[in-house]
Each structure stands twice: as C-alpha cells, then as structure tokens.
PDB file of C-alpha atoms in Angstrom:
ATOM      1  CA  UNK A   1       0.048   0.200  -0.034  1.00  0.00           C
ATOM      2  CA  UNK A   2       1.364   3.731  -1.147  1.00  0.00           C
ATOM      3  CA  UNK A   3       1.911   6.192   1.667  1.00  0.00           C
ATOM      4  CA  UNK A   4      -0.571   9.189   1.959  1.00  0.00           C
ATOM      5  CA  UNK A   5       1.383  12.378   0.340  1.00  0.00           C
ATOM      6  CA  UNK A   6       1.417  14.328   3.757  1.00  0.00           C
ATOM      7  CA  UNK A   7       2.684  11.499   5.534  1.00  0.00           C
ATOM      8  CA  UNK A   8       5.540  11.292   2.816  1.00  0.00           C
ATOM      9  CA  UNK A   9       6.058  15.308   3.353  1.00  0.00           C
ATOM     10  CA  UNK A  10       5.769  14.981   7.046  1.00  0.00           C
ATOM     11  CA  UNK A  11       8.790  12.186   6.994  1.00  0.00           C
ATOM     12  CA  UNK A  12      10.694  14.178   4.666  1.00  0.00           C
ATOM     13  CA  UNK A  13      10.581  17.431   6.458  1.00  0.00           C
ATOM     14  CA  UNK A  14      11.413  15.624   9.940  1.00  0.00           C
ATOM     15  CA  UNK A  15      14.673  13.999   8.366  1.00  0.00           C
ATOM     16  CA  UNK A  16      15.235  17.697   7.194  1.00  0.00           C
ATOM     17  CA  UNK A  17      14.992  18.842  10.739  1.00  0.00           C
ATOM     18  CA  UNK A  18      16.944  16.188  12.681  1.00  0.00           C
ATOM     19  CA  UNK A  19      19.148  15.165   9.735  1.00  0.00           C
ATOM     20  CA  UNK A  20      19.113  11.450  10.550  1.00  0.00           C
ATOM     21  CA  UNK A  21      16.915   9.254   8.323  1.00  0.00           C
ATOM     22  CA  UNK A  22      17.895   6.393  10.562  1.00  0.00           C
ATOM     23  CA  UNK A  23      15.851   8.371  13.460  1.00  0.00           C
ATOM     24  CA  UNK A  24      12.982   9.202  11.151  1.00  0.00           C
ATOM     25  CA  UNK A  25      12.260   5.805  10.436  1.00  0.00           C
ATOM     26  CA  UNK A  26      12.255   4.444  13.909  1.00  0.00           C
ATOM     27  CA  UNK A  27      10.221   7.066  14.761  1.00  0.00           C
ATOM     28  CA  UNK A  28       7.637   6.667  12.178  1.00  0.00           C
ATOM     29  CA  UNK A  29       8.215   2.917  11.784  1.00  0.00           C
ATOM     30  CA  UNK A  30       9.165   3.012   8.083  1.00  0.00           C
ATOM     31  CA  UNK A  31      12.358   1.378   6.533  1.00  0.00           C
ATOM     32  CA  UNK A  32      15.251   3.637   5.769  1.00  0.00           C
ATOM     33  CA  UNK A  33      15.451   2.408   1.903  1.00  0.00           C
ATOM     34  CA  UNK A  34      11.437   3.751   1.497  1.00  0.00           C
ATOM     35  CA  UNK A  35      13.111   7.328   3.164  1.00  0.00           C
ATOM     36  CA  UNK A  36      15.879   7.423   0.541  1.00  0.00           C
ATOM     37  CA  UNK A  37      13.858   6.451  -2.242  1.00  0.00           C
ATOM     38  CA  UNK A  38      11.159   9.243  -1.380  1.00  0.00           C
ATOM     39  CA  UNK A  39      14.278  11.545  -1.172  1.00  0.00           C
ATOM     40  CA  UNK A  40      15.448  10.272  -4.609  1.00  0.00           C
ATOM     41  CA  UNK A  41      12.119  10.852  -5.697  1.00  0.00           C
ATOM     42  CA  UNK A  42      11.549  14.307  -4.874  1.00  0.00           C
ATOM     43  CA  UNK A  43      15.245  15.004  -5.985  1.00  0.00           C
ATOM     44  CA  UNK A  44      14.764  13.479  -9.624  1.00  0.00           C
ATOM     45  CA  UNK A  45      10.479  14.699 -10.139  1.00  0.00           C
ATOM     46  CA  UNK A  46      10.784  17.550  -7.284  1.00  0.00           C
ATOM     47  CA  UNK A  47       7.019  15.698  -6.410  1.00  0.00           C
ATOM     48  CA  UNK A  48       6.100  12.883  -4.391  1.00  0.00           C
ATOM     49  CA  UNK A  49       2.903  11.463  -5.700  1.00  0.00           C
ATOM     50  CA  UNK A  50       2.355   7.864  -5.970  1.00  0.00           C
ATOM     51  CA  UNK A  51       3.882   6.574  -9.228  1.00  0.00           C
ATOM     52  CA  UNK A  52       1.149   5.278 -11.318  1.00  0.00           C
ATOM     53  CA  UNK A  53       1.482   2.345 -13.707  1.00  0.00           C
ATOM     54  CA  UNK A  54      -0.671   2.620 -16.612  1.00  0.00           C
ATOM     55  CA  UNK A  55      -1.765  -0.694 -17.966  1.00  0.00           C
ATOM     56  CA  UNK A  56       0.147  -2.449 -20.581  1.00  0.00           C
ATOM     57  CA  UNK A  57      -1.010  -1.761 -24.372  1.00  0.00           C
ATOM     58  CA  UNK A  58      -2.077  -4.793 -26.360  1.00  0.00           C
ATOM     59  CA  UNK A  59       0.074  -6.115 -28.941  1.00  0.00           C
ATOM     60  CA  UNK A  60      -3.167  -6.698 -30.910  1.00  0.00           C
ATOM     61  CA  UNK A  61      -5.870  -4.881 -31.500  1.00  0.00           C
ATOM     62  CA  UNK A  62      -9.187  -6.540 -30.775  1.00  0.00           C
ATOM     63  CA  UNK A  63     -11.269  -4.323 -33.173  1.00  0.00           C
ATOM     64  CA  UNK A  64      -8.683  -4.504 -35.811  1.00  0.00           C
ATOM     65  CA  UNK A  65      -8.285  -8.013 -35.745  1.00  0.00           C
ATOM     66  CA  UNK A  66     -12.316  -8.138 -35.547  1.00  0.00           C
ATOM     67  CA  UNK A  67     -12.071  -6.181 -38.779  1.00  0.00           C
ATOM     68  CA  UNK A  68      -9.335  -8.272 -40.120  1.00  0.00           C
ATOM     69  CA  UNK A  69     -11.059 -11.570 -39.544  1.00  0.00           C
ATOM     70  CA  UNK A  70     -14.767 -10.299 -41.095  1.00  0.00           C
ATOM     71  CA  UNK A  71     -12.612  -9.402 -44.351  1.00  0.00           C
ATOM     72  CA  UNK A  72     -10.601 -12.469 -44.664  1.00  0.00           C
ATOM     73  CA  UNK A  73     -12.500 -15.281 -42.445  1.00  0.00           C
ATOM     74  CA  UNK A  74     -10.368 -18.091 -44.491  1.00  0.00           C
ATOM     75  CA  UNK A  75      -6.521 -16.144 -43.686  1.00  0.00           C
ATOM     76  CA  UNK A  76      -3.817 -18.534 -42.570  1.00  0.00           C
ATOM     77  CA  UNK A  77      -2.557 -17.749 -39.401  1.00  0.00           C
ATOM     78  CA  UNK A  78       0.633 -17.320 -41.249  1.00  0.00           C
ATOM     79  CA  UNK A  79      -1.203 -14.349 -43.104  1.00  0.00           C
ATOM     80  CA  UNK A  80      -2.875 -13.146 -40.007  1.00  0.00           C
ATOM     81  CA  UNK A  81       0.275 -12.995 -38.085  1.00  0.00           C
ATOM     82  CA  UNK A  82       1.901 -10.964 -40.749  1.00  0.00           C
ATOM     83  CA  UNK A  83       0.127  -8.732 -40.804  1.00  0.00           C
ATOM     84  CA  UNK A  84       0.271  -8.129 -37.181  1.00  0.00           C
ATOM     85  CA  UNK A  85       3.828  -8.341 -37.258  1.00  0.00           C
ATOM     86  CA  UNK A  86       3.511 -11.274 -34.541  1.00  0.00           C
ATOM     87  CA  UNK A  87       4.811 -14.911 -34.444  1.00  0.00           C
ATOM     88  CA  UNK A  88       1.657 -17.147 -35.813  1.00  0.00           C
ATOM     89  CA  UNK A  89       2.069 -19.350 -31.944  1.00  0.00           C
ATOM     90  CA  UNK A  90       1.161 -16.045 -30.331  1.00  0.00           C
ATOM     91  CA  UNK A  91      -1.655 -15.189 -32.886  1.00  0.00           C
ATOM     92  CA  UNK A  92      -3.122 -18.901 -32.339  1.00  0.00           C
ATOM     93  CA  UNK A  93      -3.008 -18.254 -28.603  1.00  0.00           C
ATOM     94  CA  UNK A  94      -4.488 -14.581 -28.906  1.00  0.00           C
ATOM     95  CA  UNK A  95      -7.280 -16.183 -31.172  1.00  0.00           C
ATOM     96  CA  UNK A  96      -8.186 -18.727 -28.923  1.00  0.00           C
ATOM     97  CA  UNK A  97      -8.390 -16.842 -26.024  1.00  0.00           C
ATOM     98  CA  UNK A  98     -10.515 -13.865 -28.677  1.00  0.00           C
ATOM     99  CA  UNK A  99     -13.013 -16.380 -29.806  1.00  0.00           C
ATOM    100  CA  UNK A 100     -13.432 -17.894 -25.959  1.00  0.00           C
ATOM    101  CA  UNK A 101     -14.791 -14.394 -25.121  1.00  0.00           C
ATOM    102  CA  UNK A 102     -16.839 -14.114 -28.454  1.00  0.00           C
ATOM    103  CA  UNK A 103     -19.671 -15.044 -26.123  1.00  0.00           C
ATOM    104  CA  UNK A 104     -19.204 -12.141 -23.970  1.00  0.00           C
ATOM    105  CA  UNK A 105     -19.525  -9.261 -26.977  1.00  0.00           C
ATOM    106  CA  UNK A 106     -22.636  -7.562 -27.281  1.00  0.00           C
ATOM    107  CA  UNK A 107     -24.936  -8.596 -29.777  1.00  0.00           C
TER     108      UNK A 107
END
C-alpha cells in the first residue's frame, strides 16, 4: 500500500530538521530504504506523488483483428501473423482467447 503524500512530506521534513534518516525510520516505523526512495523521488521529480503505473498496451488491437477476420475469414495464421508482425503461435493463442470471449461480446 502506498503512503499518503502528507505522510511523506511529514517524514521528509522530520529528516531535514533532525538530519537523521535512521531516527526518522524508527519514529515513523518505516524502512530507511523507503525514505531514501522518497528523497530520490523528490530530487528527481520534485514531487512526492504516487507513481501511477498504466496498463500495458496490447500487441494486437481486438477491433482491428475483428475487422480483419470479417474481411478475410479464411486467412491462414501466417497471413494474420504477418499482418500484425507477430509469431503465428502468438496469434493462435490470441485467437483462442478471443474466440472464448466471443460469448461475452454484445450482440
């Protein structure tokens, strides 16, 4: 769980006042590595906001694949793989998962 920004600021201001990261880690019961990470974050970005990690982009766009399959219903795996610059094995796995999710799609 991430610490709140107010808590981070409070810990870092305590470190600046006392000059001891070890003492701050004992007082606030957090590890010194956490405080060092916050110091690096503040030095690098100047803010202490939580680092938001986004989702990984999909290698194959589902809508584009659906359109491709409706246009080319009898396409071989190698043809589909060359269209998306992927291995045929990955395309086969994706199609297997894609077809298993077909019943969830709105009609």
